[in-house]
XYZ file of C-alpha atoms in Angstrom:
257
model
C -0.182 -0.214 -0.260
C 1.195 3.567 -0.959
C 2.718 4.401 2.799
C 2.046 7.984 2.340
C -1.864 7.786 1.779
C -4.432 8.261 4.514
C -7.252 7.390 3.913
C -8.689 8.107 7.465
C -7.827 11.211 7.402
C -9.066 11.931 3.257
C -12.623 10.661 4.731
C -12.480 12.976 8.270
C -11.738 16.056 6.400
C -14.661 15.335 3.985
C -17.555 17.953 5.330
C -21.496 17.402 5.659
C -21.925 17.962 1.756
C -19.241 15.595 0.688
C -20.165 13.217 2.692
C -23.735 13.321 1.589
C -23.034 12.851 -1.562
C -20.759 9.759 -0.880
C -23.358 7.904 1.257
C -26.191 8.466 -1.493
C -24.017 7.430 -4.404
C -23.326 4.216 -2.237
C -27.138 4.005 -1.929
C -27.508 4.368 -5.824
C -24.232 2.067 -6.576
C -26.194 -0.742 -4.456
C -29.851 -0.401 -5.662
C -28.079 -0.639 -9.185
C -26.440 -3.565 -8.160
C -29.108 -5.393 -6.557
C -31.650 -4.640 -9.957
C -29.364 -5.933 -12.308
C -26.899 -8.690 -10.617
C -23.510 -5.958 -11.088
C -22.253 -2.649 -11.345
C -22.447 -1.570 -7.490
C -18.924 -1.367 -6.670
C -17.979 -0.164 -10.622
C -20.124 2.617 -10.203
C -18.462 3.561 -7.186
C -15.282 2.900 -7.647
C -15.011 5.205 -10.760
C -16.868 7.716 -8.910
C -14.013 7.746 -6.077
C -10.924 6.789 -8.020
C -9.684 10.161 -8.910
C -9.665 10.515 -4.852
C -7.779 7.095 -4.559
C -4.829 5.636 -5.206
C -4.884 3.194 -7.913
C -3.139 0.518 -5.328
C -5.999 0.705 -2.656
C -8.625 1.263 -5.545
C -9.815 -2.556 -6.113
C -9.054 -3.840 -2.443
C -11.271 -0.681 -1.111
C -13.967 -1.233 -3.501
C -14.391 -5.106 -2.568
C -15.163 -4.030 0.884
C -18.545 -2.452 0.102
C -18.519 -5.155 -2.365
C -18.729 -7.631 0.534
C -21.538 -5.863 2.435
C -23.843 -5.174 -0.889
C -23.431 -9.025 -1.801
C -23.859 -10.499 1.946
C -27.023 -8.419 2.036
C -28.603 -9.288 -1.499
C -27.743 -12.858 -0.923
C -30.051 -12.758 2.010
C -32.672 -11.478 0.023
C -32.212 -13.470 -2.524
C -31.149 -16.638 -0.647
C -34.266 -18.793 -1.603
C -33.274 -18.709 -5.527
C -29.488 -19.790 -5.354
C -28.405 -22.800 -7.399
C -26.046 -23.633 -4.457
C -23.968 -26.151 -6.292
C -23.091 -24.627 -9.299
C -22.060 -21.676 -7.059
C -20.302 -23.766 -5.293
C -18.791 -25.118 -8.684
C -18.096 -21.738 -9.982
C -16.351 -20.218 -6.758
C -13.941 -23.380 -5.814
C -12.915 -23.166 -9.503
C -12.357 -19.607 -10.069
C -10.309 -19.186 -6.615
C -7.156 -20.359 -7.917
C -6.366 -17.655 -10.447
C -8.760 -14.570 -8.484
C -5.320 -15.487 -6.234
C -3.087 -15.351 -9.221
C -5.134 -12.077 -10.081
C -4.538 -10.378 -6.816
C -0.931 -10.620 -6.935
C -0.569 -9.507 -10.154
C -2.193 -6.373 -9.107
C 0.329 -5.929 -6.488
C 3.409 -6.537 -8.668
C 2.820 -4.336 -11.219
C 2.930 -0.448 -11.599
C 0.697 1.859 -11.161
C 0.351 2.874 -14.869
C -0.185 -0.661 -15.664
C -2.968 -0.630 -13.431
C -4.928 2.106 -15.024
C -4.065 0.516 -18.673
C -5.767 -2.948 -17.208
C -8.975 -1.272 -15.804
C -9.784 0.936 -18.809
C -9.282 -1.753 -21.272
C -11.107 -3.837 -19.082
C -13.978 -1.738 -18.468
C -14.171 -1.091 -22.033
C -13.324 -5.255 -23.032
C -16.460 -6.305 -20.551
C -19.080 -4.261 -22.016
C -18.159 -5.500 -25.482
C -17.771 -9.094 -24.471
C -20.774 -8.957 -23.011
C -22.655 -7.769 -25.702
C -20.901 -10.576 -28.702
C -22.242 -13.169 -25.726
C -25.738 -12.048 -25.806
C -25.602 -11.574 -29.831
C -24.379 -14.964 -30.189
C -27.329 -16.236 -27.469
C -24.424 -17.530 -25.664
C -25.162 -21.754 -24.302
C -22.860 -23.265 -22.073
C -23.122 -26.357 -19.669
C -20.480 -27.515 -16.413
C -17.489 -27.431 -18.525
C -18.418 -24.165 -20.007
C -19.132 -22.527 -16.881
C -16.073 -23.992 -15.775
C -13.864 -22.043 -18.253
C -15.748 -18.805 -17.817
C -14.714 -19.331 -13.787
C -11.217 -19.470 -14.648
C -11.736 -16.017 -16.782
C -13.412 -14.696 -13.793
C -10.986 -15.369 -11.410
C -8.301 -13.538 -12.908
C -10.529 -10.244 -14.042
C -11.663 -10.410 -10.674
C -8.616 -9.699 -8.638
C -7.468 -7.178 -11.487
C -10.726 -4.680 -12.481
C -13.251 -3.502 -11.567
C -16.807 -5.023 -12.608
C -16.198 -8.461 -13.508
C -19.926 -9.118 -12.526
C -20.587 -8.888 -15.944
C -18.804 -11.865 -17.125
C -20.502 -13.891 -14.152
C -24.130 -12.704 -14.859
C -23.257 -13.729 -19.195
C -21.916 -17.306 -17.711
C -24.853 -18.126 -15.162
C -27.477 -16.625 -17.738
C -25.676 -18.658 -20.457
C -25.802 -21.733 -18.810
C -29.345 -21.610 -18.014
C -30.557 -19.397 -15.281
C -32.747 -16.765 -15.214
C -34.205 -13.867 -13.325
C -33.736 -13.592 -9.145
C -31.813 -17.443 -9.799
C -29.048 -15.140 -11.594
C -28.878 -12.268 -9.200
C -28.774 -14.909 -6.131
C -26.362 -17.043 -7.409
C -24.192 -14.141 -8.133
C -24.577 -12.800 -5.213
C -23.363 -16.207 -3.651
C -20.708 -16.311 -5.858
C -19.502 -12.757 -5.495
C -19.199 -13.096 -1.692
C -17.266 -15.729 -1.671
C -14.890 -14.723 -4.001
C -14.841 -10.925 -2.779
C -13.790 -12.776 0.819
C -10.741 -14.533 -0.594
C -9.832 -11.435 -2.563
C -9.789 -9.279 0.519
C -7.952 -12.120 2.069
C -5.203 -12.323 -0.462
C -5.062 -8.213 -0.829
C -4.309 -7.912 3.033
C -1.478 -10.894 2.609
C 0.227 -8.695 0.363
C -0.214 -5.583 2.025
C -3.340 -3.515 -0.201
C -5.310 -3.519 2.918
C -5.268 -2.084 6.433
C -7.796 -1.276 8.927
C -8.427 1.928 7.874
C -9.568 1.276 4.788
C -11.497 -2.040 6.334
C -13.280 0.982 8.642
C -14.191 3.305 5.520
C -15.213 0.680 3.072
C -17.505 -0.875 6.144
C -18.903 2.287 6.828
C -19.436 2.708 2.821
C -20.689 -0.913 3.083
C -23.431 -0.605 5.571
C -25.192 1.878 3.695
C -25.392 -1.006 0.615
C -27.900 -3.371 3.071
C -30.482 -0.384 2.536
C -29.621 -0.257 -1.214
C -29.965 -3.925 -1.464
C -33.494 -4.074 0.334
C -34.784 -1.079 -2.019
C -33.648 -3.502 -4.891
C -35.295 -6.199 -3.996
C -38.240 -4.311 -3.425
C -38.397 -2.322 -7.332
C -36.776 -5.589 -9.202
C -39.504 -7.356 -10.476
C -41.053 -4.257 -11.480
C -38.448 -2.197 -13.133
C -37.233 -2.841 -16.357
C -32.992 -3.409 -16.697
C -32.309 -2.347 -19.827
C -32.421 1.212 -19.685
C -30.565 0.497 -16.538
C -27.837 -1.711 -18.538
C -27.438 1.377 -21.279
C -26.295 3.607 -18.806
C -24.024 1.729 -17.016
C -22.045 0.736 -19.672
C -22.071 4.248 -21.163
C -20.554 4.958 -17.414
C -18.095 1.973 -17.702
C -16.637 3.576 -21.111
C -16.782 6.967 -20.160
C -15.037 5.343 -16.625
C -12.654 3.125 -18.894
C -11.189 6.284 -21.608
C -10.652 8.361 -18.166
C -8.489 5.264 -16.755
C -7.199 4.973 -20.075
C -5.897 8.880 -19.919
C -4.722 9.097 -16.366
C -2.273 6.012 -17.748
C -0.847 8.606 -20.469
C -0.487 11.148 -18.136
C 0.561 9.547 -14.333
């Protein structure tokens, strides 16, 4: 971790207005991810990225995602495909650890490139899979787990890959969101342990991430109430536009770092 950066001091210096915006953004991000199954950590991460060192960004957002997925898993617990969820999580774990080690080892400039191009690639990949109407079985699910595990230790927003894999495997609606939240919860716990062991996460970051994450519990509850009534097509378009813009900003920062 960048030892000259004090995240606790940064958040302590925020005024009432800035804190209110942060809380509302965290709430909105958790509602977004609760409705569609992804986009929460990515949305919040892109907004705070100008103020947070790149080496701390994914670890900090992982704490937020822990809370949002735990609450979402509780609300959708009756819709989880446990066997497929465990299968996917187990296969993805060693590749997730490899991804976090890559994140820790490379330079900040390289990470900006990875995050920028990775975000744009995720949007393109999701649309390609949707276009070809991808259908996969257990083996295909395992292949997607390898890919998902690798990128989830490096970039923001890998959840769209997981959702695509679950949908291509035949799951629909609440089944996807419930199983996704279970897999992501396992993923993020392992991710946090790995980041901690690599020195990219400390108690201050855990505290700040937890304070933001608590807000997501209420957002997940709201999302559950409106998920069946609100279409996600417009939401998906908005998220994809934000992701592409955020990716472009990351690439720009890589060139100007």
